Amino acid sequence: MATQNGAAQNTVSDWLASAHPTPEGAHHEWRLSGIALIPTGRVFDALRLPAAIVHRAVGSAVPELVRARLGDGAVIHDAYAPGRWYYALVRPGACAQHDAYRLDGGTWLGIPGAGRTTRPGAYWIRPPRHREDFCPEDDITELIRRGGEGQTHPRPLPELDTIERACRALFDDDGRDPGPQDAAAATTQARDHLAALLPVTQEAATQLPLDHATQARLARALTEAYRQLETDSSSLNLARQYAHAKRLARCCLDQVRVLRELDAVADGPPYL
């Protein structure tokens, strides 16, 4: 099975690299950094989709759920780009659609290596399974339709004061030793708070101007939040489980702080 998977990745890698003027150059970049700059327009095109549209369409911003609920075809998630974009690979010459921007032919796009399916940076939220594993245009149209529903209605802002108090209380343990139930409850509570904050924070990121002063901090806060959510602490000892709960709580506090800053600026998202 491992040999078959490796052979499939090599086939996909060769296909992706064939879009590069010097395919070996793409392979070299993948070996060095895991990302290769490859031009669109000849072997494949790419439609850039706002993260808010994708997350509304699939009903989640958690990578595992996004991956499971996306349709067919290869999709890149650029977790470092301002605003956080998704790039759906489509056949060359595919039509641009409302809320989906087709990159001009010859645009150099950061293409992850075929086996790069996790952060940091750009990765395949749905990796190509074979050559020409394109996203059907009808699927993209339906995704945009679902993601556009209700976008004129502001997403309700979570109770920031309540979340902040609960998360800060986790750090005021008065030196007592937490029990297993304490650690489990603290982790569950912090995860629930983060799940309430992430869709709002994520949507805020897509609304910010690219040069907004808060953009870099927001991107770091989101990246760290997803990293902590993806960490399974159930197998860790009690002290490490509790430490992970505190890291989750700190991610919540970081996002509360950023959301309040956005609420204070005149050009902030209208729903804040």
Tab-separated table of C-alpha atoms in Angstrom:
chain	number	residue	atom	x	y	z
A	1	MET	CA	0.000	0.000	0.000
A	2	ALA	CA	2.802	2.418	0.882
A	3	THR	CA	4.469	1.671	-2.449
A	4	GLN	CA	1.198	2.292	-4.302
A	5	ASN	CA	0.660	5.587	-2.473
A	6	GLY	CA	4.216	6.638	-3.247
A	7	ALA	CA	3.785	5.794	-6.924
A	8	ALA	CA	0.523	7.769	-7.063
A	9	GLN	CA	2.208	10.786	-5.448
A	10	ASN	CA	5.063	10.578	-7.953
A	11	THR	CA	2.585	10.504	-10.847
A	12	VAL	CA	0.689	13.508	-9.458
A	13	SER	CA	3.943	15.361	-8.737
A	14	ASP	CA	5.148	14.835	-12.306
A	15	TRP	CA	1.822	16.116	-13.622
A	16	LEU	CA	1.934	19.255	-11.453
A	17	ALA	CA	5.604	19.831	-12.266
A	18	SER	CA	4.884	19.581	-15.998
A	19	ALA	CA	3.301	23.052	-15.767
A	20	HIS	CA	6.671	24.497	-14.727
A	21	PRO	CA	9.036	25.762	-17.492
A	22	THR	CA	11.647	23.415	-16.020
A	23	PRO	CA	9.841	20.570	-14.226
A	24	GLU	CA	12.959	19.566	-12.312
A	25	GLY	CA	12.973	23.070	-10.861
A	26	ALA	CA	9.551	22.409	-9.308
A	27	HIS	CA	10.771	19.121	-7.820
A	28	HIS	CA	13.813	20.935	-6.422
A	29	GLU	CA	11.605	23.562	-4.746
A	30	TRP	CA	9.424	20.843	-3.226
A	31	ARG	CA	12.476	19.111	-1.795
A	32	LEU	CA	13.760	22.381	-0.311
A	33	SER	CA	10.595	23.925	1.129
A	34	GLY	CA	7.586	21.764	0.319
A	35	ILE	CA	6.141	24.526	-1.922
A	36	ALA	CA	6.903	25.197	-5.590
A	37	LEU	CA	5.914	28.289	-7.558
A	38	ILE	CA	4.221	27.022	-10.719
A	39	PRO	CA	2.400	29.080	-13.387
A	40	THR	CA	-1.274	28.529	-14.119
A	41	GLY	CA	-2.905	28.511	-17.528
A	42	ARG	CA	-1.355	25.592	-19.375
A	43	VAL	CA	-1.715	22.356	-17.398
A	44	PHE	CA	-4.283	23.641	-14.911
A	45	ASP	CA	-6.064	26.828	-13.910
A	46	ALA	CA	-6.966	27.868	-10.386
A	47	LEU	CA	-10.057	29.550	-8.968
A	48	ARG	CA	-9.438	31.573	-5.810
A	49	LEU	CA	-12.274	31.238	-3.290
A	50	PRO	CA	-12.683	33.373	-0.144
A	51	ALA	CA	-12.422	31.264	2.997
A	52	ALA	CA	-15.689	32.692	4.331
A	53	ILE	CA	-17.571	31.367	1.276
A	54	VAL	CA	-16.064	27.891	1.630
A	55	HIS	CA	-16.633	27.708	5.380
A	56	ARG	CA	-20.258	28.819	5.124
A	57	ALA	CA	-20.846	26.272	2.360
A	58	VAL	CA	-19.490	23.319	4.328
A	59	GLY	CA	-20.643	24.590	7.723
A	60	SER	CA	-17.246	24.535	9.382
A	61	ALA	CA	-13.786	26.081	9.412
A	62	VAL	CA	-12.124	23.001	10.968
A	63	PRO	CA	-9.797	21.512	8.305
A	64	GLU	CA	-10.874	17.897	8.830
A	65	LEU	CA	-14.539	18.807	8.343
A	66	VAL	CA	-13.812	21.069	5.369
A	67	ARG	CA	-11.854	18.231	3.760
A	68	ALA	CA	-14.650	15.735	4.352
A	69	ARG	CA	-17.392	18.016	3.022
A	70	LEU	CA	-15.745	19.444	-0.081
A	71	GLY	CA	-16.681	17.928	-3.408
A	72	ASP	CA	-14.364	16.200	-5.863
A	73	GLY	CA	-11.150	17.710	-7.149
A	74	ALA	CA	-7.887	19.071	-5.799
A	75	VAL	CA	-8.059	22.125	-3.528
A	76	ILE	CA	-5.254	24.104	-1.874
A	77	HIS	CA	-5.733	25.958	1.394
A	78	ASP	CA	-3.304	28.849	1.720
A	79	ALA	CA	-3.203	29.258	5.479
A	80	TYR	CA	-0.605	32.044	5.322
A	81	ALA	CA	-2.211	34.268	2.689
A	82	PRO	CA	-3.898	37.457	3.919
A	83	GLY	CA	-7.572	36.675	4.328
A	84	ARG	CA	-6.900	32.939	3.932
A	85	TRP	CA	-7.904	31.669	0.496
A	86	TYR	CA	-8.757	28.350	-1.068
A	87	TYR	CA	-7.584	27.545	-4.604
A	88	ALA	CA	-9.567	24.989	-6.600
A	89	LEU	CA	-7.691	23.423	-9.516
A	90	VAL	CA	-9.822	23.479	-12.668
A	91	ARG	CA	-9.314	22.696	-16.339
A	92	PRO	CA	-7.410	25.321	-18.320
A	93	GLY	CA	-9.779	27.938	-19.685
A	94	ALA	CA	-12.437	27.440	-17.003
A	95	CYS	CA	-14.777	30.390	-16.696
A	96	ALA	CA	-14.493	32.793	-13.790
A	97	GLN	CA	-17.542	32.742	-11.554
A	98	HIS	CA	-19.156	35.162	-9.174
A	99	ASP	CA	-17.170	35.159	-5.903
A	100	ALA	CA	-14.476	32.975	-7.509
A	101	TYR	CA	-11.539	34.715	-9.169
A	102	ARG	CA	-9.731	32.789	-11.909
A	103	LEU	CA	-6.025	33.505	-11.746
A	104	ASP	CA	-4.740	35.027	-14.963
A	105	GLY	CA	-2.812	32.619	-17.155
A	106	GLY	CA	0.850	32.662	-16.201
A	107	THR	CA	0.171	33.580	-12.558
A	108	TRP	CA	2.750	31.880	-10.368
A	109	LEU	CA	0.894	30.018	-7.624
A	110	GLY	CA	2.434	28.312	-4.610
A	111	ILE	CA	1.713	24.615	-5.198
A	112	PRO	CA	2.330	22.282	-2.235
A	113	GLY	CA	4.099	19.001	-2.736
A	114	ALA	CA	1.705	16.142	-3.480
A	115	GLY	CA	2.034	14.737	0.037
A	116	ARG	CA	1.742	18.040	1.916
A	117	THR	CA	-1.670	17.831	3.612
A	118	THR	CA	-1.145	19.786	6.840
A	119	ARG	CA	-0.048	23.252	7.950
A	120	PRO	CA	1.982	25.416	8.260
A	121	GLY	CA	1.625	27.400	5.075
A	122	ALA	CA	-0.127	26.270	1.900
A	123	TYR	CA	-1.220	22.636	1.887
A	124	TRP	CA	-3.692	20.377	0.104
A	125	ILE	CA	-7.007	20.410	1.926
A	126	ARG	CA	-7.974	17.900	-0.790
A	127	PRO	CA	-4.848	16.507	-2.474
A	128	PRO	CA	-4.933	15.480	-6.142
A	129	ARG	CA	-5.511	11.742	-6.369
A	130	HIS	CA	-4.438	11.398	-9.989
A	131	ARG	CA	-3.482	13.476	-13.012
A	132	GLU	CA	-6.095	16.065	-14.015
A	133	ASP	CA	-7.975	15.701	-10.733
A	134	PHE	CA	-9.921	18.888	-11.440
A	135	CYS	CA	-12.826	20.365	-9.487
A	136	PRO	CA	-16.024	20.117	-11.567
A	137	GLU	CA	-17.300	23.587	-12.421
A	138	ASP	CA	-20.844	22.621	-11.379
A	139	ASP	CA	-19.507	21.694	-7.927
A	140	ILE	CA	-17.787	25.069	-7.605
A	141	THR	CA	-20.984	26.832	-8.646
A	142	GLU	CA	-22.975	24.924	-6.018
A	143	LEU	CA	-20.319	25.570	-3.347
A	144	ILE	CA	-20.482	29.311	-4.043
A	145	ARG	CA	-24.282	29.245	-3.987
A	146	ARG	CA	-24.362	27.546	-0.586
A	147	GLY	CA	-21.591	29.740	0.781
A	148	GLY	CA	-23.338	32.889	-0.376
A	149	GLU	CA	-26.588	32.112	1.374
A	150	GLY	CA	-27.067	34.344	4.355
A	151	GLN	CA	-23.857	36.279	3.844
A	152	THR	CA	-25.744	39.563	4.099
A	153	HIS	CA	-26.853	38.575	7.591
A	154	PRO	CA	-24.187	39.354	10.189
A	155	ARG	CA	-22.886	36.377	12.113
A	156	PRO	CA	-23.733	36.917	15.781
A	157	LEU	CA	-20.722	37.851	17.852
A	158	PRO	CA	-20.043	35.412	20.699
A	159	GLU	CA	-20.269	36.642	24.279
A	160	LEU	CA	-16.691	37.861	24.462
A	161	ASP	CA	-16.877	38.893	28.126
A	162	THR	CA	-18.195	35.465	29.126
A	163	ILE	CA	-15.527	33.649	27.108
A	164	GLU	CA	-12.771	35.868	28.460
A	165	ARG	CA	-13.828	35.330	32.085
A	166	ALA	CA	-14.019	31.555	31.639
A	167	CYS	CA	-10.613	31.357	29.959
A	168	ARG	CA	-8.909	33.607	32.485
A	169	ALA	CA	-10.360	31.510	35.315
A	170	LEU	CA	-8.424	28.553	33.941
A	171	PHE	CA	-5.194	30.348	34.844
A	172	ASP	CA	-6.413	31.226	38.367
A	173	ASP	CA	-6.116	27.743	39.815
A	174	ASP	CA	-4.595	28.890	43.120
A	175	GLY	CA	-1.863	26.291	42.821
A	176	ARG	CA	-4.201	23.336	43.335
A	177	ASP	CA	-3.577	20.100	41.482
A	178	PRO	CA	-6.240	19.469	38.843
A	179	GLY	CA	-7.891	16.071	38.650
A	180	PRO	CA	-8.637	14.112	35.466
A	181	GLN	CA	-12.197	15.462	35.346
A	182	ASP	CA	-10.905	19.027	35.734
A	183	ALA	CA	-8.526	18.623	32.800
A	184	ALA	CA	-11.189	17.032	30.581
A	185	ALA	CA	-13.767	19.693	31.445
A	186	ALA	CA	-11.286	22.523	30.901
A	187	THR	CA	-10.275	21.124	27.507
A	188	THR	CA	-13.883	20.666	26.385
A	189	GLN	CA	-14.844	24.162	27.506
A	190	ALA	CA	-11.865	25.790	25.780
A	191	ARG	CA	-12.555	23.841	22.560
A	192	ASP	CA	-16.210	24.910	22.626
A	193	HIS	CA	-15.242	28.560	23.078
A	194	LEU	CA	-12.712	28.332	20.266
A	195	ALA	CA	-15.307	26.702	17.992
A	196	ALA	CA	-17.612	29.678	18.636
A	197	LEU	CA	-14.864	32.239	17.993
A	198	LEU	CA	-13.196	30.745	14.919
A	199	PRO	CA	-15.978	31.276	12.348
A	200	VAL	CA	-16.265	34.947	13.321
A	201	THR	CA	-12.513	35.493	13.392
A	202	GLN	CA	-12.110	33.628	10.104
A	203	GLU	CA	-14.799	35.718	8.423
A	204	ALA	CA	-13.208	38.888	9.792
A	205	ALA	CA	-9.946	37.894	8.127
A	206	THR	CA	-11.588	37.749	4.711
A	207	GLN	CA	-12.993	41.268	5.147
A	208	LEU	CA	-9.753	43.032	6.081
A	209	PRO	CA	-7.762	45.049	3.543
A	210	LEU	CA	-4.549	43.231	2.602
A	211	ASP	CA	-2.416	45.907	4.277
A	212	HIS	CA	-4.459	46.095	7.468
A	213	ALA	CA	-2.180	46.391	10.495
A	214	THR	CA	-4.031	43.609	12.322
A	215	GLN	CA	-3.794	41.110	9.453
A	216	ALA	CA	-0.497	39.480	10.451
A	217	ARG	CA	-1.554	39.078	14.081
A	218	LEU	CA	-4.898	37.678	13.028
A	219	ALA	CA	-3.228	35.147	10.721
A	220	ARG	CA	-0.914	34.023	13.525
A	221	ALA	CA	-3.837	33.711	15.952
A	222	LEU	CA	-5.817	31.590	13.494
A	223	THR	CA	-2.865	29.362	12.615
A	224	GLU	CA	-2.085	28.685	16.276
A	225	ALA	CA	-5.752	28.065	17.081
A	226	TYR	CA	-6.071	25.437	14.370
A	227	ARG	CA	-2.780	23.859	15.431
A	228	GLN	CA	-4.024	23.474	18.996
A	229	LEU	CA	-7.424	22.178	17.882
A	230	GLU	CA	-5.703	19.511	15.818
A	231	THR	CA	-3.684	18.350	18.827
A	232	ASP	CA	-5.073	15.296	20.601
A	233	SER	CA	-4.139	15.517	24.287
A	234	SER	CA	-6.125	12.471	25.416
A	235	SER	CA	-3.032	10.253	25.530
A	236	LEU	CA	-0.921	12.751	27.469
A	237	ASN	CA	-0.364	12.658	31.202
A	238	LEU	CA	-2.570	14.802	33.433
A	239	ALA	CA	-0.189	17.755	33.687
A	240	ARG	CA	0.240	17.921	29.915
A	241	GLN	CA	-3.498	17.598	29.316
A	242	TYR	CA	-4.103	20.572	31.593
A	243	ALA	CA	-1.310	22.527	29.889
A	244	HIS	CA	-2.982	21.869	26.533
A	245	ALA	CA	-6.298	23.152	27.914
A	246	LYS	CA	-4.510	26.358	28.906
A	247	ARG	CA	-3.008	26.709	25.427
A	248	LEU	CA	-6.503	26.403	23.964
A	249	ALA	CA	-7.739	29.028	26.420
A	250	ARG	CA	-4.892	31.340	25.470
A	251	CYS	CA	-5.887	30.967	21.799
A	252	CYS	CA	-9.391	32.059	22.797
A	253	LEU	CA	-8.041	35.106	24.617
A	254	ASP	CA	-5.903	36.047	21.608
A	255	GLN	CA	-8.934	35.941	19.326
A	256	VAL	CA	-11.103	37.871	21.776
A	257	ARG	CA	-8.427	40.568	21.820
A	258	VAL	CA	-8.233	40.744	18.025
A	259	LEU	CA	-12.019	40.840	17.610
A	260	ARG	CA	-12.241	43.719	20.040
A	261	GLU	CA	-9.540	45.587	18.146
A	262	LEU	CA	-11.463	45.077	14.905
A	263	ASP	CA	-14.633	46.285	16.554
A	264	ALA	CA	-12.834	49.479	17.559
A	265	VAL	CA	-11.471	50.435	14.142
A	266	ALA	CA	-13.608	52.514	11.850
A	267	ASP	CA	-13.041	50.273	8.829
A	268	GLY	CA	-13.671	47.031	10.676
A	269	PRO	CA	-16.075	44.372	9.392
A	270	PRO	CA	-19.656	45.629	9.534
A	271	TYR	CA	-20.878	42.718	11.638
A	272	LEU	CA	-18.475	43.425	14.477
